PDB file of C-alpha atoms in Angstrom:
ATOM      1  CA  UNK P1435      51.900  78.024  75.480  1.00 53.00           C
ATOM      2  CA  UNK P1436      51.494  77.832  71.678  1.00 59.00           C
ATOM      3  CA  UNK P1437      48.487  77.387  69.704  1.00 67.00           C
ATOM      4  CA  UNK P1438      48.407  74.788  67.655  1.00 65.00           C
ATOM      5  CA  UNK P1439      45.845  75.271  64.754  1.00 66.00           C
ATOM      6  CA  UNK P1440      46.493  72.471  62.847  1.00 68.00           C
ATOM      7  CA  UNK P1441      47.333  71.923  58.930  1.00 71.00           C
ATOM      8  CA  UNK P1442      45.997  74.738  57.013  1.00 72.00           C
ATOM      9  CA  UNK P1443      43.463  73.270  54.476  1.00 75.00           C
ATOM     10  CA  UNK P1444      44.621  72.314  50.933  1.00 77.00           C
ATOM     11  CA  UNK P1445      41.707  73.179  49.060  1.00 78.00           C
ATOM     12  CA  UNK P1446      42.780  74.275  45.088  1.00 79.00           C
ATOM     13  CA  UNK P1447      39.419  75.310  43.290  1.00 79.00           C
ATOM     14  CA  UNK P1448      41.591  74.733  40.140  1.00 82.00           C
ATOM     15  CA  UNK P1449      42.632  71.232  40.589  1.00 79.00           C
ATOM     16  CA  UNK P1450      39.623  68.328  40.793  1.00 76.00           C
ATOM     17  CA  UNK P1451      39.050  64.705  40.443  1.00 72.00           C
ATOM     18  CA  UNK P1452      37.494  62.933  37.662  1.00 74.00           C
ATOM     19  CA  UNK P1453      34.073  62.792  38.372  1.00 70.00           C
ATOM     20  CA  UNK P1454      32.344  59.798  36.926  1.00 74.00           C
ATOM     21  CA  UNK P1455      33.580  56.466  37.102  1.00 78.00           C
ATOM     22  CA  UNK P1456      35.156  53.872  34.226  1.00 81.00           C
ATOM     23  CA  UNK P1457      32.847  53.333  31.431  1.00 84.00           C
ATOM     24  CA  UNK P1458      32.507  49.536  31.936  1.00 86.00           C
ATOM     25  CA  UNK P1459      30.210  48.770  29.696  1.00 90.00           C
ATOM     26  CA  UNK P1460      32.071  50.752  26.846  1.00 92.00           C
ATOM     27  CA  UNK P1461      35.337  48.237  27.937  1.00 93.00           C
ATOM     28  CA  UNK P1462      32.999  44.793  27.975  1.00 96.00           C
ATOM     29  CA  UNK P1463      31.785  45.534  24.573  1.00 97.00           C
ATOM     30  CA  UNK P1464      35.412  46.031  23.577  1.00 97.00           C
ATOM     31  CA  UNK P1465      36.687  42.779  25.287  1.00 98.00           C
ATOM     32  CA  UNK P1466      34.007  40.999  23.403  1.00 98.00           C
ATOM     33  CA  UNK P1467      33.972  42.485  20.097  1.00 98.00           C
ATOM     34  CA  UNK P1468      38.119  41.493  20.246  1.00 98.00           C
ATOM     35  CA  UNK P1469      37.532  38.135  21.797  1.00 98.00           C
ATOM     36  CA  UNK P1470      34.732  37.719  18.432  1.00 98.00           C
ATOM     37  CA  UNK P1471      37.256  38.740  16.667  1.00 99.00           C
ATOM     38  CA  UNK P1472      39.878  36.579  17.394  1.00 99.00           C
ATOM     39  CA  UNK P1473      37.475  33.399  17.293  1.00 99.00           C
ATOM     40  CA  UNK P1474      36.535  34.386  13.481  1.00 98.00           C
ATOM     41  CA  UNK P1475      39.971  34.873  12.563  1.00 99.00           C
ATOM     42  CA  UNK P1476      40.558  31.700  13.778  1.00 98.00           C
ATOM     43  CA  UNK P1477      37.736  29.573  12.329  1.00 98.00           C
ATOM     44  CA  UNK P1478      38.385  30.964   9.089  1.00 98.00           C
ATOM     45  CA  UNK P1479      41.904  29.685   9.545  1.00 98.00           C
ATOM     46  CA  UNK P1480      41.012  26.581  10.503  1.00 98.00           C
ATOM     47  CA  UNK P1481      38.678  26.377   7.368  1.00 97.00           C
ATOM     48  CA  UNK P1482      41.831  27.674   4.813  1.00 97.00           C
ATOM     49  CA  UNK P1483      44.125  24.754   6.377  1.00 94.00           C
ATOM     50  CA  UNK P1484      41.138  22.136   5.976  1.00 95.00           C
ATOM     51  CA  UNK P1485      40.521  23.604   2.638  1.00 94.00           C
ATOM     52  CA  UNK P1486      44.425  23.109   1.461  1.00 91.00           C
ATOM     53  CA  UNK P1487      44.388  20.034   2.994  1.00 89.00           C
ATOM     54  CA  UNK P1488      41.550  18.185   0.920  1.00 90.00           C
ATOM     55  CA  UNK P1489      42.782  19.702  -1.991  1.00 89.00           C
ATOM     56  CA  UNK P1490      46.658  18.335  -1.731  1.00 86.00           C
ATOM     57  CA  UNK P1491      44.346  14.914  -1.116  1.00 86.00           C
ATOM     58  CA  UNK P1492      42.298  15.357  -4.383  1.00 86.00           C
ATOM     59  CA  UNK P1493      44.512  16.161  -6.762  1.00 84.00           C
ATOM     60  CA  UNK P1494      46.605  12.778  -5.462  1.00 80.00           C
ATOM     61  CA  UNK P1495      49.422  14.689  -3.111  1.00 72.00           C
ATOM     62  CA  UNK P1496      50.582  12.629   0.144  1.00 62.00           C
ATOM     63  CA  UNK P1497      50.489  14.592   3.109  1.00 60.00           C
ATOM     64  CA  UNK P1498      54.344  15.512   3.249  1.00 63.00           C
ATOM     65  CA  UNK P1499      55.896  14.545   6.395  1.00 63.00           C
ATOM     66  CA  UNK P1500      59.402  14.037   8.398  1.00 63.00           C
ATOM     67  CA  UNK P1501      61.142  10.876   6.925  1.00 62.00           C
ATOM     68  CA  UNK P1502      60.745   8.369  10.160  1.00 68.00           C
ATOM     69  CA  UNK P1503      64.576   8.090  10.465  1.00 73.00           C
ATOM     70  CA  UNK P1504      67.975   9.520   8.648  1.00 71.00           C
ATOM     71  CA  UNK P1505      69.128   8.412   5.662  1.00 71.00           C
ATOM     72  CA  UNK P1506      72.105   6.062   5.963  1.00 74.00           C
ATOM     73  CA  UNK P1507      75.368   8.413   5.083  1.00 72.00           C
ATOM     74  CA  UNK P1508      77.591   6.355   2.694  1.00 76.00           C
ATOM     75  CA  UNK P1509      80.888   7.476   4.868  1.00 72.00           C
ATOM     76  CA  UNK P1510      82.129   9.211   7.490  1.00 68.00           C
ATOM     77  CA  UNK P1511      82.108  12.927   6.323  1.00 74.00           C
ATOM     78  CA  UNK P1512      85.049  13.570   8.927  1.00 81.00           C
ATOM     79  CA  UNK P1513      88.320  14.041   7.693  1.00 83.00           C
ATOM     80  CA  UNK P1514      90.896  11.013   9.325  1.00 86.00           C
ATOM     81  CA  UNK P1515      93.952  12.628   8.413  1.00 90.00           C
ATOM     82  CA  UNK P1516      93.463  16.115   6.648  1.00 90.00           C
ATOM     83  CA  UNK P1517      97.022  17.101   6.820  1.00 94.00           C
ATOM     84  CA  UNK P1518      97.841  13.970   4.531  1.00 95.00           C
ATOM     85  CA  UNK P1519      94.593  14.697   2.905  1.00 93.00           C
ATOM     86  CA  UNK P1520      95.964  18.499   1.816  1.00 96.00           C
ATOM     87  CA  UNK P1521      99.724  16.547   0.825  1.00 96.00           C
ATOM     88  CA  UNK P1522      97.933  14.419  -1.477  1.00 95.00           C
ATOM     89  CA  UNK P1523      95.456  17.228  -2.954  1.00 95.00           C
ATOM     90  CA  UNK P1524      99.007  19.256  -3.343  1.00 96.00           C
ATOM     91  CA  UNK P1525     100.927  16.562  -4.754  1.00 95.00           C
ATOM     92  CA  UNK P1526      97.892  15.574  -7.284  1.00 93.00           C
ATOM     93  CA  UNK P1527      98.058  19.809  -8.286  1.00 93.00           C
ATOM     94  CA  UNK P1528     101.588  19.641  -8.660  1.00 91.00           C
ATOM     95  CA  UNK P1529     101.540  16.852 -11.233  1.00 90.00           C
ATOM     96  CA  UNK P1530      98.804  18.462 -13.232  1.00 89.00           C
ATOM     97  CA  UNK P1531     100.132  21.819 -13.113  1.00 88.00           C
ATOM     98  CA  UNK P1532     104.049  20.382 -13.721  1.00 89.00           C
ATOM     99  CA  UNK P1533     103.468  17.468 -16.400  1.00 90.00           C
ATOM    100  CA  UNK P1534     102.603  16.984 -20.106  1.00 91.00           C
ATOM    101  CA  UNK P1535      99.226  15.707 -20.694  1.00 91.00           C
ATOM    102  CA  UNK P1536      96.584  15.137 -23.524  1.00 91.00           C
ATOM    103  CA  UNK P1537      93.621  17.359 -23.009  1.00 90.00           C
ATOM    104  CA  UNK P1538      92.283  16.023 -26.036  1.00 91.00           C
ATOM    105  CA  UNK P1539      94.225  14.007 -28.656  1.00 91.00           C
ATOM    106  CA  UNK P1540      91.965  14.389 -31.642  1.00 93.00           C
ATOM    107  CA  UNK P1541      91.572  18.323 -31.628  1.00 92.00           C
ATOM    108  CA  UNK P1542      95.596  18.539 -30.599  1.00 91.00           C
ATOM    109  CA  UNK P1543      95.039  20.256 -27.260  1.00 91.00           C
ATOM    110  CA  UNK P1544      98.031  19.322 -24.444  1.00 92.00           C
ATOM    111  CA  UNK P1545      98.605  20.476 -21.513  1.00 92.00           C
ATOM    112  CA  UNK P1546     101.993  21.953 -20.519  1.00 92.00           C
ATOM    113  CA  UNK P1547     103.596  22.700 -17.239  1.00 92.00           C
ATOM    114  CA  UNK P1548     103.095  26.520 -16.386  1.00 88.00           C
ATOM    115  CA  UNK P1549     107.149  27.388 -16.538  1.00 89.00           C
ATOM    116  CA  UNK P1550     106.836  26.098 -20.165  1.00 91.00           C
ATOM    117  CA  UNK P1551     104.021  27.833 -20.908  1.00 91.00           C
ATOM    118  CA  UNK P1552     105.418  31.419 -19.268  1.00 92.00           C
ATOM    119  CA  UNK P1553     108.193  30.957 -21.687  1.00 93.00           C
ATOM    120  CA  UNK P1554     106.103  30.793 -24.349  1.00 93.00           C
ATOM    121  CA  UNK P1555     103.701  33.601 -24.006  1.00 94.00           C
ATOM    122  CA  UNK P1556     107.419  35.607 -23.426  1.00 95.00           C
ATOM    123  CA  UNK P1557     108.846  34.595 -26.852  1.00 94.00           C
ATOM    124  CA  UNK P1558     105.817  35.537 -28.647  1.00 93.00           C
ATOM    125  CA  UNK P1559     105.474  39.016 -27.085  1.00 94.00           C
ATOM    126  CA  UNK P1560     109.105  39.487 -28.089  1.00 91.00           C
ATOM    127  CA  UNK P1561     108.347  38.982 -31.492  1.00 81.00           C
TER     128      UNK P1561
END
């Protein structure tokens, strides 16, 4: 019958294990020198905002808040009919662009339908 000897051992001289354990001291002192920290940082904060805050109330400033409700629109910002909306914007272009209007009588500035003026400007650069 065969011999069994077992595993052979796994023993690398080379190859070892950290010997001493976590520093836990070194990581409390850490923990609390961070949590200090954090509490200054904070105090101080609190001490700017309480700061800024007096001062807005000395020099006469309301502390600035949300209005309590919305202010009352004047009317509905929805368009009811755009497409007649557009027709009417058009139609309103149209007669600017296509009528005879004073601009302003007393210097002698009209206003001319574009066709008229494109003839114009065409007559003058044949000349």
């Amino acid at each position: 019958m065969a011999e069994h000897a077992g595993a052979p051992e796994l023993d690398n001289p080379e190859v070892s294990h950290e010997h001493s354990d976590v520093d836990l001291r070194r990581i409390a002192y850490w923990s609390i020198g961070l949590a200090l920290l954090v509490v200054l940082i904070l105090a101080f904060l609190l001490w700017l905002f309480r700061h800024y805050h007096e001062r807005e109330i000395r020099r006469g400033h309301a502390a600035r808040s949300f209005p309590q409700s919305a202010p009352a629109t004047e009317s509905p910002r929805l368009q009811i009919a755009p497409r007649a909306d557009m027709d009417n914007m058009r139609a309103a272009e149209e007669k600017i662009l296509s009528g005879y209007a004073w601009i302003d009588k007393e210097k002698g500035v009209v206003r001319i339908p574009i066709e008229r003026a494109m003839e114009i400007i065409a007559e003058r650069a044949k000349k």
